[in-house]
Short mmCIF file of C-alpha atoms in Angstrom, two decimals:
data_model
loop_
_atom_site.label_atom_id
_atom_site.label_comp_id
_atom_site.label_asym_id
_atom_site.label_seq_id
_atom_site.Cartn_x
_atom_site.Cartn_y
_atom_site.Cartn_z
CA UNK P 1161 0.00 0.00 0.00
CA UNK P 1162 1.18 3.52 -0.76
CA UNK P 1163 2.36 5.76 2.08
CA UNK P 1164 -0.62 7.94 2.94
CA UNK P 1165 -0.13 11.58 3.95
CA UNK P 1166 -2.75 14.23 4.79
CA UNK P 1167 -1.78 17.88 4.29
CA UNK P 1168 -4.17 19.96 6.38
CA UNK P 1169 -4.31 23.72 5.99
CA UNK P 1170 -6.04 26.90 4.92
CA UNK P 1171 -6.06 28.99 1.73
CA UNK P 1172 -2.30 28.69 1.31
CA UNK P 1173 -2.76 24.92 1.17
CA UNK P 1174 -5.90 25.19 -0.98
CA UNK P 1175 -3.87 27.31 -3.38
CA UNK P 1176 -5.46 30.75 -3.39
CA UNK P 1177 -4.21 32.93 -6.23
CA UNK P 1178 -4.31 36.61 -5.21
CA UNK P 1179 -3.88 37.72 -8.83
CA UNK P 1180 -7.06 36.08 -10.14
CA UNK P 1181 -8.99 35.52 -6.91
CA UNK P 1182 -9.23 31.88 -7.95
CA UNK P 1183 -7.15 28.77 -7.36
CA UNK P 1184 -3.72 27.81 -8.62
CA UNK P 1185 -3.71 24.66 -10.74
CA UNK P 1186 -2.19 21.35 -9.66
CA UNK P 1187 1.14 22.20 -11.27
CA UNK P 1188 1.57 25.06 -8.79
CA UNK P 1189 -0.21 24.13 -5.55
CA UNK P 1190 2.40 22.98 -3.09
CA UNK P 1191 0.70 19.78 -1.86
CA UNK P 1192 0.29 18.56 -5.44
CA UNK P 1193 3.83 19.55 -6.40
CA UNK P 1194 5.05 17.65 -3.33
CA UNK P 1195 3.03 14.64 -4.45
CA UNK P 1196 4.79 14.66 -7.84
CA UNK P 1197 8.18 14.97 -6.18
CA UNK P 1198 7.46 12.08 -3.82
CA UNK P 1199 6.36 9.80 -6.64
CA UNK P 1200 4.15 6.77 -7.02
CA UNK P 1201 4.93 5.27 -3.60
CA UNK P 1202 3.01 8.08 -1.91
CA UNK P 1203 -0.63 9.17 -1.80
CA UNK P 1204 -1.01 12.81 -0.79
CA UNK P 1205 -4.41 14.01 0.41
CA UNK P 1206 -4.79 17.76 -0.15
CA UNK P 1207 -7.04 19.15 2.60
CA UNK P 1208 -6.96 22.93 2.36
CA UNK P 1209 -9.87 25.26 3.14
CA UNK P 1210 -9.91 29.05 2.77
CA UNK P 1211 -10.42 30.73 6.14
CA UNK P 1212 -9.70 27.64 8.25
CA UNK P 1213 -8.47 28.30 11.79
CA UNK P 1214 -6.82 25.95 14.27
CA UNK P 1215 -9.80 25.64 16.59
CA UNK P 1216 -11.95 28.78 16.30
CA UNK P 1217 -15.52 29.10 15.05
CA UNK P 1218 -15.70 32.15 12.81
CA UNK P 1219 -18.80 34.27 13.60
CA UNK P 1220 -19.29 35.13 9.93
CA UNK P 1221 -18.43 31.88 8.12
CA UNK P 1222 -19.52 28.33 8.84
CA UNK P 1223 -17.33 25.26 9.23
CA UNK P 1224 -13.89 26.85 9.54
CA UNK P 1225 -12.69 25.32 12.80
CA UNK P 1226 -9.84 22.97 12.00
CA UNK P 1227 -10.43 21.11 15.25
CA UNK P 1228 -14.04 20.20 14.42
CA UNK P 1229 -13.20 18.69 11.04
CA UNK P 1230 -9.85 17.10 11.86
CA UNK P 1231 -11.00 13.70 13.12
CA UNK P 1232 -13.47 12.89 10.30
CA UNK P 1233 -10.85 14.09 7.81
CA UNK P 1234 -8.21 11.74 9.23
CA UNK P 1235 -10.67 8.88 9.48
CA UNK P 1236 -11.69 9.37 5.85
CA UNK P 1237 -8.13 8.94 4.63
CA UNK P 1238 -6.94 6.31 7.11
CA UNK P 1239 -4.81 4.33 7.59
CA UNK P 1240 -2.35 7.19 7.67
CA UNK P 1241 1.42 7.35 7.74
CA UNK P 1242 1.81 11.10 8.27
CA UNK P 1243 -0.09 14.33 8.93
CA UNK P 1244 1.23 17.75 7.90
CA UNK P 1245 -0.53 20.77 9.45
CA UNK P 1246 -0.04 24.38 8.34
CA UNK P 1247 -2.58 26.64 10.06
CA UNK P 1248 -2.57 29.82 12.11
CA UNK P 1249 -2.79 32.63 9.55
CA UNK P 1250 -6.53 33.06 9.99
CA UNK P 1251 -6.22 32.89 13.77
CA UNK P 1252 -4.35 36.20 13.45
CA UNK P 1253 -7.55 38.05 12.46
CA UNK P 1254 -8.17 40.99 14.75
CA UNK P 1255 -11.69 39.84 15.61
CA UNK P 1256 -10.32 36.77 17.42
CA UNK P 1257 -8.11 38.90 19.72
CA UNK P 1258 -5.46 36.19 20.14
CA UNK P 1259 -1.77 36.38 20.92
CA UNK P 1260 0.73 34.16 19.11
CA UNK P 1261 0.91 32.01 22.26
CA UNK P 1262 -2.88 31.61 22.14
CA UNK P 1263 -2.70 30.54 18.50
CA UNK P 1264 -0.08 27.94 19.42
CA UNK P 1265 -2.47 26.51 22.01
CA UNK P 1266 -4.93 26.00 19.17
CA UNK P 1267 -2.26 24.10 17.25
CA UNK P 1268 -1.54 22.11 20.39
CA UNK P 1269 -5.18 20.96 20.53
CA UNK P 1270 -5.01 19.83 16.90
CA UNK P 1271 -1.80 17.86 17.41
CA UNK P 1272 -3.02 16.19 20.60
CA UNK P 1273 -6.25 15.17 18.90
CA UNK P 1274 -4.33 13.72 15.96
CA UNK P 1275 -1.91 11.86 18.21
CA UNK P 1276 -4.80 10.19 20.02
CA UNK P 1277 -6.81 9.35 16.89
CA UNK P 1278 -7.09 5.71 15.86
CA UNK P 1279 -6.12 6.39 12.26
CA UNK P 1280 -2.45 5.43 12.09
CA UNK P 1281 -1.05 2.50 10.18
CA UNK P 1282 1.73 2.27 12.75
CA UNK P 1283 2.74 5.16 15.00
CA UNK P 1284 1.81 8.83 14.48
CA UNK P 1285 4.06 11.03 12.36
CA UNK P 1286 3.08 14.69 12.51
CA UNK P 1287 4.76 17.76 11.03
CA UNK P 1288 3.73 21.21 12.27
CA UNK P 1289 4.50 23.99 9.78
CA UNK P 1290 4.55 27.61 10.90
CA UNK P 1291 2.96 29.65 8.10
CA UNK P 1292 4.86 32.52 6.53
CA UNK P 1293 4.21 35.82 8.35
CA UNK P 1294 1.56 38.23 7.12
CA UNK P 1295 3.24 41.36 5.80
CA UNK P 1296 2.32 44.67 7.44
CA UNK P 1297 1.04 46.00 4.10
CA UNK P 1298 -1.83 43.50 4.33
CA UNK P 1299 -3.52 45.65 6.94
CA UNK P 1300 -3.90 48.48 4.41
CA UNK P 1301 -5.03 46.23 1.53
CA UNK P 1302 -8.57 45.21 0.60
CA UNK P 1303 -8.03 41.97 2.52
CA UNK P 1304 -7.08 44.04 5.54
CA UNK P 1305 -10.70 45.09 5.92
CA UNK P 1306 -11.38 41.49 6.95
CA UNK P 1307 -8.09 40.63 8.65
CA UNK P 1308 -7.72 43.82 10.70
CA UNK P 1309 -4.54 44.31 12.73
CA UNK P 1310 -2.86 40.97 12.18
CA UNK P 1311 0.75 41.23 11.06
CA UNK P 1312 2.85 41.60 14.19
CA UNK P 1313 1.54 38.49 15.94
CA UNK P 1314 2.05 36.40 12.79
CA UNK P 1315 5.81 36.91 13.12
CA UNK P 1316 5.72 35.37 16.60
CA UNK P 1317 3.90 32.15 15.67
CA UNK P 1318 6.95 30.15 14.58
CA UNK P 1319 8.74 30.29 17.93
CA UNK P 1320 5.53 29.38 19.76
CA UNK P 1321 4.84 26.45 17.41
CA UNK P 1322 8.37 25.17 17.86
CA UNK P 1323 7.82 25.02 21.62
CA UNK P 1324 4.58 23.07 21.16
CA UNK P 1325 6.23 20.66 18.71
CA UNK P 1326 9.05 19.96 21.16
CA UNK P 1327 6.60 19.43 24.01
CA UNK P 1328 4.52 16.93 22.05
CA UNK P 1329 7.41 15.22 20.28
CA UNK P 1330 6.39 16.03 16.71
CA UNK P 1331 8.20 17.58 13.76
CA UNK P 1332 8.45 21.31 13.13
CA UNK P 1333 9.29 23.45 10.11
CA UNK P 1334 9.25 27.23 9.77
CA UNK P 1335 8.05 27.97 6.24
CA UNK P 1336 9.35 31.55 6.48
CA UNK P 1337 12.74 30.09 5.61
CA UNK P 1338 11.60 29.44 2.02
CA UNK P 1339 8.42 31.40 1.22
CA UNK P 1340 7.43 34.99 0.41
CA UNK P 1341 4.01 36.61 0.17
CA UNK P 1342 2.59 38.25 -2.94
CA UNK P 1343 2.48 42.03 -3.37
CA UNK P 1344 -1.31 42.22 -3.77
CA UNK P 1345 -2.81 41.05 -0.47
CA UNK P 1346 0.52 40.36 1.27
CA UNK P 1347 -0.68 37.16 2.97
CA UNK P 1348 -0.82 34.48 0.26
CA UNK P 1349 2.08 32.58 -1.25
CA UNK P 1350 3.58 33.42 -4.61
CA UNK P 1351 3.86 30.74 -7.28
CA UNK P 1352 7.57 30.37 -6.60
CA UNK P 1353 6.86 29.97 -2.89
CA UNK P 1354 4.47 27.09 -3.56
CA UNK P 1355 7.25 25.31 -5.42
CA UNK P 1356 9.86 26.08 -2.78
CA UNK P 1357 7.61 24.87 0.03
CA UNK P 1358 6.79 21.69 -1.89
CA UNK P 1359 10.49 20.95 -2.26
CA UNK P 1360 11.24 21.39 1.43
CA UNK P 1361 8.19 19.56 2.77
CA UNK P 1362 8.52 16.63 0.37
CA UNK P 1363 12.08 16.17 1.63
CA UNK P 1364 10.89 16.16 5.24
CA UNK P 1365 8.10 13.67 4.49
CA UNK P 1366 10.44 11.35 2.66
CA UNK P 1367 13.16 11.54 5.30
CA UNK P 1368 10.65 10.98 8.10
CA UNK P 1369 8.95 7.95 6.62
CA UNK P 1370 11.96 6.32 5.00
CA UNK P 1371 14.16 6.70 8.07
CA UNK P 1372 11.34 5.12 10.04
CA UNK P 1373 11.41 2.12 7.70
CA UNK P 1374 15.18 1.77 8.09
CA UNK P 1375 14.88 1.78 11.88
CA UNK P 1376 12.20 -0.90 11.71
#
């Protein structure tokens, strides 16, 4: 059976294209590019949703809590070998009034729920990805009318996520090391960033699962 990996995220996993307002095609979206790089031995499940948060119910949009949907999502695609989570950007919205440490507690709930879920082929393998920071210019863009004051806390998420990952014994990657945001809404990945992120994450997935096989 192919190695089965769920990639769970928001609009930057779904592939939002700020230029068109639509969706990047499969040749650009980072989960699908990662799938091509990993090859036929892997099955990548692309689970991105615009507006998704770690664990918050949005007062204006239904069904965006990542915590509520996580278990049925994992059960749908089980048995799983790995889960990759990149969330937190939408938690930065001003209306939620969260600090970066609060947002990390939301990620902590997601990871703990996944660790305890009966969906794993063997043992859980989870990678937490800190999303690229929201640029300050976003707050003055059209998207800023919805996001509000959101940039500063987004720069603090990575260090908080790293602490949570260490506590729970899961993998961590800071995507800011390889991605940049577009110059339209300043919070969504450029085409080149999708490709760069796919390269880095596919390497981590492969190293995680293949080193596990060697140890076994």
